[in-house]
Amino acid sequence: MTDTIATAVVEPVPTLPGTSAPVRRRRRRRVRELHVLLALFAFLVLVALFPGLVTWHDPYELDGLPFTAPNGDFWFGTDEIGRDLFSRVVHGLRISLFSSLLAVVVALGVGVVVGVLSGLRPGGLLDRGLGILTEAVMAIPGVLLALAVITTYGRGAFVAAIAIGVGEATGFARLIRGCVVRSGTLTYVEAARTCGAGPLRVITRHVVPSILHPVLSYTALHFGLAMLAIGSLSYLGFGEAPPSAEWGVLIAGGQKYLAHAWWVAIVPGLALTSVVVLLSRIAYLFQGDRA
């Protein structure tokens, strides 16, 4: 089986001598697909920031009859008390998206600090100490850690995002440490040190660019996983609470009506699944491959 080499596909890869035409066409298709998916995600962020661009109903007002099937006035139908489901899904995107962003920022911030400090001097006292701390946190299941934090500080999307971020930080730390250790053995990094470059300059000018692409791919993947985890916590009753339009709350509230009003639970479930799949595909395309 041909080994794959992880690389970024943000820009078209230059043609290498001996590269076959099918490989070049495949890379161009992947780049085009990545650009399309990034544009779609940017549109979702725009909708989350300005939901009034696509919806005209108040997500908390009773605008129709209960359990109205999807039609021209209510694109996704109405829920059990007559609220427009399309408006609730659109406004729920803001809660799900930005709470997941907070989780990723927390995980990335902690992971960068721990990973860089550990990777600069592998095998040292600081590296061993941070490694023990990281493994101790990884030994606790992420959901259990999140539930412990939520039980202590209260429920809500903000607390759930912080809890998920702390749990995911260990994965970022291990990834970044490995990338820093690998980049430290590269010839141009050793040359920079030989020429007298200080640690800060080596990190900012040489180490960070070398770890950027795998970190971007990992971040996109865990963005979707954080959204799924926060939705799951809300579904279980540990995140947002009704009448919030968060997607996990919508799914939990609509599951009891599946027999005669399937859209109340299925539509927000499909929305959550679609965004997670979109982010997973973006993460995959960020890595790319070279035959």
mmCIF file of C-alpha atoms in Angstrom:
data_model
loop_
_atom_site.group_PDB
_atom_site.id
_atom_site.type_symbol
_atom_site.label_atom_id
_atom_site.label_comp_id
_atom_site.label_asym_id
_atom_site.label_seq_id
_atom_site.Cartn_x
_atom_site.Cartn_y
_atom_site.Cartn_z
ATOM 1 C CA MET A 1 0.000 0.000 0.000
ATOM 2 C CA THR A 2 1.323 3.389 -0.900
ATOM 3 C CA ASP A 3 2.324 5.436 2.131
ATOM 4 C CA THR A 4 0.739 8.839 2.497
ATOM 5 C CA ILE A 5 2.584 11.935 3.604
ATOM 6 C CA ALA A 6 0.539 14.531 5.482
ATOM 7 C CA THR A 7 0.790 17.975 3.946
ATOM 8 C CA ALA A 8 -1.384 21.072 3.679
ATOM 9 C CA VAL A 9 -3.687 21.637 0.749
ATOM 10 C CA VAL A 10 -4.405 25.302 1.236
ATOM 11 C CA GLU A 11 -2.708 26.293 -2.024
ATOM 12 C CA PRO A 12 -2.128 24.270 -5.191
ATOM 13 C CA VAL A 13 0.874 22.014 -4.738
ATOM 14 C CA PRO A 14 3.701 22.805 -7.191
ATOM 15 C CA THR A 15 4.228 20.202 -9.852
ATOM 16 C CA LEU A 16 7.148 17.963 -8.963
ATOM 17 C CA PRO A 17 9.342 16.246 -11.561
ATOM 18 C CA GLY A 18 7.926 12.856 -12.326
ATOM 19 C CA THR A 19 4.495 13.561 -10.853
ATOM 20 C CA SER A 20 1.851 11.818 -12.928
ATOM 21 C CA ALA A 21 -1.052 13.679 -14.510
ATOM 22 C CA PRO A 22 -3.734 11.747 -12.539
ATOM 23 C CA VAL A 23 -2.045 12.733 -9.271
ATOM 24 C CA ARG A 24 -1.951 16.386 -10.302
ATOM 25 C CA ARG A 25 -5.640 16.295 -11.283
ATOM 26 C CA ARG A 26 -6.540 14.675 -7.984
ATOM 27 C CA ARG A 27 -4.698 17.379 -6.061
ATOM 28 C CA ARG A 28 -6.438 20.128 -8.016
ATOM 29 C CA ARG A 29 -9.816 18.555 -7.290
ATOM 30 C CA ARG A 30 -9.003 18.391 -3.589
ATOM 31 C CA VAL A 31 -7.937 22.030 -3.539
ATOM 32 C CA ARG A 32 -11.132 23.103 -5.300
ATOM 33 C CA GLU A 33 -13.242 21.028 -2.910
ATOM 34 C CA LEU A 34 -11.441 22.514 0.088
ATOM 35 C CA HIS A 35 -12.112 26.045 -1.168
ATOM 36 C CA VAL A 36 -15.807 25.267 -1.686
ATOM 37 C CA LEU A 37 -16.177 23.753 1.793
ATOM 38 C CA LEU A 38 -14.345 26.657 3.420
ATOM 39 C CA ALA A 39 -16.670 29.074 1.616
ATOM 40 C CA LEU A 40 -19.663 27.067 2.862
ATOM 41 C CA PHE A 41 -18.352 27.151 6.421
ATOM 42 C CA ALA A 42 -17.752 30.901 6.132
ATOM 43 C CA PHE A 43 -21.386 31.266 5.055
ATOM 44 C CA LEU A 44 -22.508 29.315 8.138
ATOM 45 C CA VAL A 45 -20.453 31.639 10.345
ATOM 46 C CA LEU A 46 -22.081 34.633 8.631
ATOM 47 C CA VAL A 47 -25.536 33.163 9.236
ATOM 48 C CA ALA A 48 -24.640 32.504 12.877
ATOM 49 C CA LEU A 49 -23.564 36.125 13.285
ATOM 50 C CA PHE A 50 -26.556 37.572 11.440
ATOM 51 C CA PRO A 51 -29.440 35.055 11.542
ATOM 52 C CA GLY A 52 -31.840 37.714 10.278
ATOM 53 C CA LEU A 53 -30.278 37.355 6.838
ATOM 54 C CA VAL A 54 -32.060 34.044 6.246
ATOM 55 C CA THR A 55 -34.946 33.917 8.718
ATOM 56 C CA TRP A 56 -37.789 36.261 9.506
ATOM 57 C CA HIS A 57 -39.509 34.525 12.439
ATOM 58 C CA ASP A 58 -38.681 34.987 16.104
ATOM 59 C CA PRO A 59 -37.351 31.641 17.404
ATOM 60 C CA TYR A 60 -39.178 32.062 20.713
ATOM 61 C CA GLU A 61 -42.516 33.450 19.521
ATOM 62 C CA LEU A 62 -45.594 31.352 18.693
ATOM 63 C CA ASP A 63 -46.009 32.044 14.973
ATOM 64 C CA GLY A 64 -48.133 29.085 13.883
ATOM 65 C CA LEU A 65 -50.131 26.067 14.919
ATOM 66 C CA PRO A 66 -48.361 23.280 16.787
ATOM 67 C CA PHE A 67 -46.846 20.521 14.639
ATOM 68 C CA THR A 68 -47.345 22.293 11.315
ATOM 69 C CA ALA A 69 -45.595 20.239 8.654
ATOM 70 C CA PRO A 70 -42.856 21.904 6.556
ATOM 71 C CA ASN A 71 -44.385 24.276 3.977
ATOM 72 C CA GLY A 72 -43.771 27.566 2.204
ATOM 73 C CA ASP A 73 -44.273 29.661 5.339
ATOM 74 C CA PHE A 74 -42.498 27.357 7.779
ATOM 75 C CA TRP A 75 -39.670 25.683 5.857
ATOM 76 C CA PHE A 76 -38.871 23.220 8.634
ATOM 77 C CA GLY A 77 -42.367 23.165 10.141
ATOM 78 C CA THR A 78 -43.255 24.185 13.688
ATOM 79 C CA ASP A 79 -42.603 22.552 17.030
ATOM 80 C CA GLU A 80 -44.961 21.363 19.752
ATOM 81 C CA ILE A 81 -46.117 24.879 20.702
ATOM 82 C CA GLY A 82 -46.057 26.526 17.270
ATOM 83 C CA ARG A 83 -42.565 28.062 17.098
ATOM 84 C CA ASP A 84 -40.892 28.210 13.685
ATOM 85 C CA LEU A 85 -38.360 25.380 13.603
ATOM 86 C CA PHE A 86 -36.248 26.928 10.833
ATOM 87 C CA SER A 87 -35.666 30.048 12.933
ATOM 88 C CA ARG A 88 -34.823 27.941 15.968
ATOM 89 C CA VAL A 89 -32.321 25.849 14.005
ATOM 90 C CA VAL A 90 -30.680 28.971 12.553
ATOM 91 C CA HIS A 91 -30.423 30.678 15.939
ATOM 92 C CA GLY A 92 -29.249 27.407 17.472
ATOM 93 C CA LEU A 93 -26.360 27.441 14.996
ATOM 94 C CA ARG A 94 -24.980 30.511 16.766
ATOM 95 C CA ILE A 95 -25.035 28.782 20.167
ATOM 96 C CA SER A 96 -23.540 25.525 18.874
ATOM 97 C CA LEU A 97 -20.928 27.188 16.681
ATOM 98 C CA PHE A 98 -19.566 29.712 19.122
ATOM 99 C CA SER A 99 -19.649 27.433 22.153
ATOM 100 C CA SER A 100 -17.637 24.920 20.104
ATOM 101 C CA LEU A 101 -15.267 27.718 19.076
ATOM 102 C CA LEU A 102 -14.731 28.545 22.747
ATOM 103 C CA ALA A 103 -13.970 24.885 23.485
ATOM 104 C CA VAL A 104 -11.420 24.743 20.663
ATOM 105 C CA VAL A 105 -9.785 28.028 21.744
ATOM 106 C CA VAL A 106 -9.402 26.715 25.302
ATOM 107 C CA ALA A 107 -8.017 23.378 24.095
ATOM 108 C CA LEU A 108 -5.669 24.999 21.585
ATOM 109 C CA GLY A 109 -4.432 27.629 24.032
ATOM 110 C CA VAL A 110 -3.612 25.130 26.759
ATOM 111 C CA GLY A 111 -2.278 22.604 24.240
ATOM 112 C CA VAL A 112 0.095 25.090 22.598
ATOM 113 C CA VAL A 113 1.613 26.161 25.920
ATOM 114 C CA VAL A 114 2.032 22.626 27.247
ATOM 115 C CA GLY A 115 3.131 21.144 23.913
ATOM 116 C CA VAL A 116 5.738 23.799 23.104
ATOM 117 C CA LEU A 117 7.214 23.813 26.616
ATOM 118 C CA SER A 118 7.445 20.007 26.578
ATOM 119 C CA GLY A 119 8.833 19.781 23.055
ATOM 120 C CA LEU A 120 11.609 22.344 23.398
ATOM 121 C CA ARG A 121 13.555 20.123 25.794
ATOM 122 C CA PRO A 122 12.287 16.545 25.312
ATOM 123 C CA GLY A 123 13.145 14.267 28.189
ATOM 124 C CA GLY A 124 13.784 17.145 30.568
ATOM 125 C CA LEU A 125 12.237 17.674 33.973
ATOM 126 C CA LEU A 126 9.529 19.991 32.646
ATOM 127 C CA ASP A 127 8.709 17.578 29.818
ATOM 128 C CA ARG A 128 8.347 14.657 32.215
ATOM 129 C CA GLY A 129 6.223 16.653 34.643
ATOM 130 C CA LEU A 130 3.866 17.940 31.953
ATOM 131 C CA GLY A 131 3.730 14.449 30.450
ATOM 132 C CA ILE A 132 2.555 12.978 33.753
ATOM 133 C CA LEU A 133 -0.061 15.725 34.111
ATOM 134 C CA THR A 134 -1.279 15.184 30.546
ATOM 135 C CA GLU A 135 -1.567 11.428 30.995
ATOM 136 C CA ALA A 136 -3.450 11.916 34.271
ATOM 137 C CA VAL A 137 -6.033 14.108 32.532
ATOM 138 C CA MET A 138 -6.255 11.689 29.578
ATOM 139 C CA ALA A 139 -7.031 8.860 32.005
ATOM 140 C CA ILE A 140 -10.337 10.550 32.834
ATOM 141 C CA PRO A 141 -13.014 10.068 30.131
ATOM 142 C CA GLY A 142 -13.855 13.388 28.476
ATOM 143 C CA VAL A 143 -17.576 13.150 29.165
ATOM 144 C CA LEU A 144 -16.953 12.309 32.838
ATOM 145 C CA LEU A 145 -14.598 15.286 33.161
ATOM 146 C CA ALA A 146 -17.169 17.552 31.517
ATOM 147 C CA LEU A 147 -19.913 16.293 33.823
ATOM 148 C CA ALA A 148 -17.708 16.920 36.854
ATOM 149 C CA VAL A 149 -17.045 20.509 35.772
ATOM 150 C CA ILE A 150 -20.721 21.129 34.971
ATOM 151 C CA THR A 151 -21.824 19.661 38.302
ATOM 152 C CA THR A 152 -19.419 21.976 40.112
ATOM 153 C CA TYR A 153 -20.012 25.227 38.220
ATOM 154 C CA GLY A 154 -23.538 24.799 36.812
ATOM 155 C CA ARG A 155 -25.066 23.949 33.461
ATOM 156 C CA GLY A 156 -24.969 26.011 30.290
ATOM 157 C CA ALA A 157 -23.214 26.161 26.919
ATOM 158 C CA PHE A 158 -20.368 28.299 28.325
ATOM 159 C CA VAL A 159 -19.513 25.883 31.135
ATOM 160 C CA ALA A 160 -19.900 22.889 28.808
ATOM 161 C CA ALA A 161 -17.526 24.495 26.286
ATOM 162 C CA ILE A 162 -14.874 25.124 28.959
ATOM 163 C CA ALA A 163 -15.215 21.546 30.195
ATOM 164 C CA ILE A 164 -14.895 20.086 26.706
ATOM 165 C CA GLY A 165 -11.941 22.374 25.962
ATOM 166 C CA VAL A 166 -10.034 21.251 29.050
ATOM 167 C CA GLY A 167 -10.608 17.616 28.135
ATOM 168 C CA GLU A 168 -9.466 18.106 24.518
ATOM 169 C CA ALA A 169 -6.367 20.106 25.488
ATOM 170 C CA THR A 170 -4.382 16.927 26.161
ATOM 171 C CA GLY A 171 -4.732 15.789 22.548
ATOM 172 C CA PHE A 172 -3.524 19.157 21.266
ATOM 173 C CA ALA A 173 -0.601 19.107 23.717
ATOM 174 C CA ARG A 174 0.575 15.671 22.564
ATOM 175 C CA LEU A 175 0.261 16.606 18.897
ATOM 176 C CA ILE A 176 2.116 19.899 19.274
ATOM 177 C CA ARG A 177 4.836 18.338 21.407
ATOM 178 C CA GLY A 178 5.459 15.699 18.749
ATOM 179 C CA CYS A 179 5.572 18.331 15.998
ATOM 180 C CA VAL A 180 7.966 20.535 17.985
ATOM 181 C CA VAL A 181 10.288 17.616 18.724
ATOM 182 C CA ARG A 182 10.290 16.599 15.056
ATOM 183 C CA SER A 183 10.849 20.145 13.797
ATOM 184 C CA GLY A 184 13.750 20.579 16.215
ATOM 185 C CA THR A 185 15.712 17.931 14.305
ATOM 186 C CA LEU A 186 15.246 19.580 10.906
ATOM 187 C CA THR A 187 18.362 20.893 9.198
ATOM 188 C CA TYR A 188 17.218 24.484 8.792
ATOM 189 C CA VAL A 189 16.231 24.705 12.469
ATOM 190 C CA GLU A 190 19.641 23.428 13.552
ATOM 191 C CA ALA A 191 21.250 25.892 11.128
ATOM 192 C CA ALA A 192 19.284 28.765 12.653
ATOM 193 C CA ARG A 193 20.450 27.799 16.118
ATOM 194 C CA THR A 194 24.045 27.519 14.892
ATOM 195 C CA CYS A 195 23.806 31.026 13.460
ATOM 196 C CA GLY A 196 22.859 32.356 16.889
ATOM 197 C CA ALA A 197 19.055 32.559 16.663
ATOM 198 C CA GLY A 198 17.441 32.677 20.096
ATOM 199 C CA PRO A 199 14.699 30.297 21.282
ATOM 200 C CA LEU A 200 11.905 32.815 20.615
ATOM 201 C CA ARG A 201 13.071 33.474 17.058
ATOM 202 C CA VAL A 202 13.450 29.751 16.361
ATOM 203 C CA ILE A 203 9.915 29.114 17.619
ATOM 204 C CA THR A 204 8.226 31.984 15.744
ATOM 205 C CA ARG A 205 10.163 31.779 12.473
ATOM 206 C CA HIS A 206 10.796 28.056 12.089
ATOM 207 C CA VAL A 207 8.917 25.830 14.539
ATOM 208 C CA VAL A 208 5.452 27.447 14.304
ATOM 209 C CA PRO A 209 5.262 27.336 10.464
ATOM 210 C CA SER A 210 6.287 23.673 10.486
ATOM 211 C CA ILE A 211 3.521 22.652 12.919
ATOM 212 C CA LEU A 212 0.817 24.951 11.529
ATOM 213 C CA HIS A 213 -0.711 22.575 8.991
ATOM 214 C CA PRO A 214 -1.191 19.496 11.219
ATOM 215 C CA VAL A 215 -2.540 21.744 13.977
ATOM 216 C CA LEU A 216 -5.049 23.323 11.567
ATOM 217 C CA SER A 217 -6.252 19.897 10.475
ATOM 218 C CA TYR A 218 -6.547 18.690 14.074
ATOM 219 C CA THR A 219 -8.364 21.885 15.047
ATOM 220 C CA ALA A 220 -10.948 21.513 12.266
ATOM 221 C CA LEU A 221 -11.581 17.903 13.268
ATOM 222 C CA HIS A 222 -12.012 18.706 16.950
ATOM 223 C CA PHE A 223 -14.185 21.713 16.176
ATOM 224 C CA GLY A 224 -16.797 19.276 14.885
ATOM 225 C CA LEU A 225 -16.228 16.847 17.738
ATOM 226 C CA ALA A 226 -16.650 19.670 20.271
ATOM 227 C CA MET A 227 -19.928 20.657 18.627
ATOM 228 C CA LEU A 228 -21.095 17.059 18.850
ATOM 229 C CA ALA A 229 -20.028 16.780 22.504
ATOM 230 C CA ILE A 230 -21.745 20.030 23.516
ATOM 231 C CA GLY A 231 -24.907 18.953 21.716
ATOM 232 C CA SER A 232 -24.767 15.612 23.502
ATOM 233 C CA LEU A 233 -24.428 17.288 26.900
ATOM 234 C CA SER A 234 -27.433 19.505 26.148
ATOM 235 C CA TYR A 235 -29.369 16.457 24.971
ATOM 236 C CA LEU A 236 -28.637 14.731 28.281
ATOM 237 C CA GLY A 237 -29.723 17.811 30.224
ATOM 238 C CA PHE A 238 -26.273 19.065 31.307
ATOM 239 C CA GLY A 239 -25.839 21.888 28.808
ATOM 240 C CA GLU A 240 -28.321 24.477 27.654
ATOM 241 C CA ALA A 241 -31.900 24.222 28.967
ATOM 242 C CA PRO A 242 -35.273 24.893 27.286
ATOM 243 C CA PRO A 243 -36.415 27.180 25.778
ATOM 244 C CA SER A 244 -32.905 27.568 24.326
ATOM 245 C CA ALA A 245 -32.609 26.816 20.599
ATOM 246 C CA GLU A 246 -29.360 24.893 21.009
ATOM 247 C CA TRP A 247 -29.432 21.846 18.740
ATOM 248 C CA GLY A 248 -29.066 19.272 21.509
ATOM 249 C CA VAL A 249 -32.026 20.845 23.311
ATOM 250 C CA LEU A 250 -34.103 20.770 20.105
ATOM 251 C CA ILE A 251 -33.329 17.093 19.519
ATOM 252 C CA ALA A 252 -34.162 16.151 23.111
ATOM 253 C CA GLY A 253 -37.412 18.124 23.045
ATOM 254 C CA GLY A 254 -38.571 16.654 19.748
ATOM 255 C CA GLN A 255 -37.732 12.985 20.248
ATOM 256 C CA LYS A 256 -41.022 12.248 22.003
ATOM 257 C CA TYR A 257 -42.970 13.407 18.928
ATOM 258 C CA LEU A 258 -41.182 11.277 16.326
ATOM 259 C CA ALA A 259 -44.283 9.181 15.642
ATOM 260 C CA HIS A 260 -46.399 12.044 14.294
ATOM 261 C CA ALA A 261 -44.025 15.034 13.920
ATOM 262 C CA TRP A 262 -40.669 13.615 12.875
ATOM 263 C CA TRP A 263 -39.265 16.962 11.713
ATOM 264 C CA VAL A 264 -39.115 18.422 15.241
ATOM 265 C CA ALA A 265 -36.187 16.138 16.163
ATOM 266 C CA ILE A 266 -34.869 14.946 12.785
ATOM 267 C CA VAL A 267 -34.218 18.393 11.272
ATOM 268 C CA PRO A 268 -31.929 19.709 14.059
ATOM 269 C CA GLY A 269 -30.271 16.288 14.179
ATOM 270 C CA LEU A 270 -29.514 16.485 10.454
ATOM 271 C CA ALA A 271 -28.222 20.040 10.886
ATOM 272 C CA LEU A 272 -25.804 18.952 13.612
ATOM 273 C CA THR A 273 -24.659 15.928 11.618
ATOM 274 C CA SER A 274 -24.129 17.990 8.460
ATOM 275 C CA VAL A 275 -21.923 20.573 10.161
ATOM 276 C CA VAL A 276 -19.841 17.882 11.901
ATOM 277 C CA VAL A 277 -19.338 16.031 8.604
ATOM 278 C CA LEU A 278 -18.421 19.318 6.890
ATOM 279 C CA LEU A 279 -15.738 20.073 9.474
ATOM 280 C CA SER A 280 -14.418 16.512 9.329
ATOM 281 C CA ARG A 281 -14.086 16.737 5.560
ATOM 282 C CA ILE A 282 -12.269 20.070 5.841
ATOM 283 C CA ALA A 283 -9.852 18.501 8.324
ATOM 284 C CA TYR A 284 -9.201 15.629 5.922
ATOM 285 C CA LEU A 285 -8.605 17.946 2.969
ATOM 286 C CA PHE A 286 -6.245 20.110 5.015
ATOM 287 C CA GLN A 287 -3.987 17.095 5.359
ATOM 288 C CA GLY A 288 -4.076 16.030 1.735
ATOM 289 C CA ASP A 289 -1.814 13.364 0.354
ATOM 290 C CA ARG A 290 1.027 12.777 -2.058
ATOM 291 C CA ALA A 291 1.235 9.533 -3.868
#
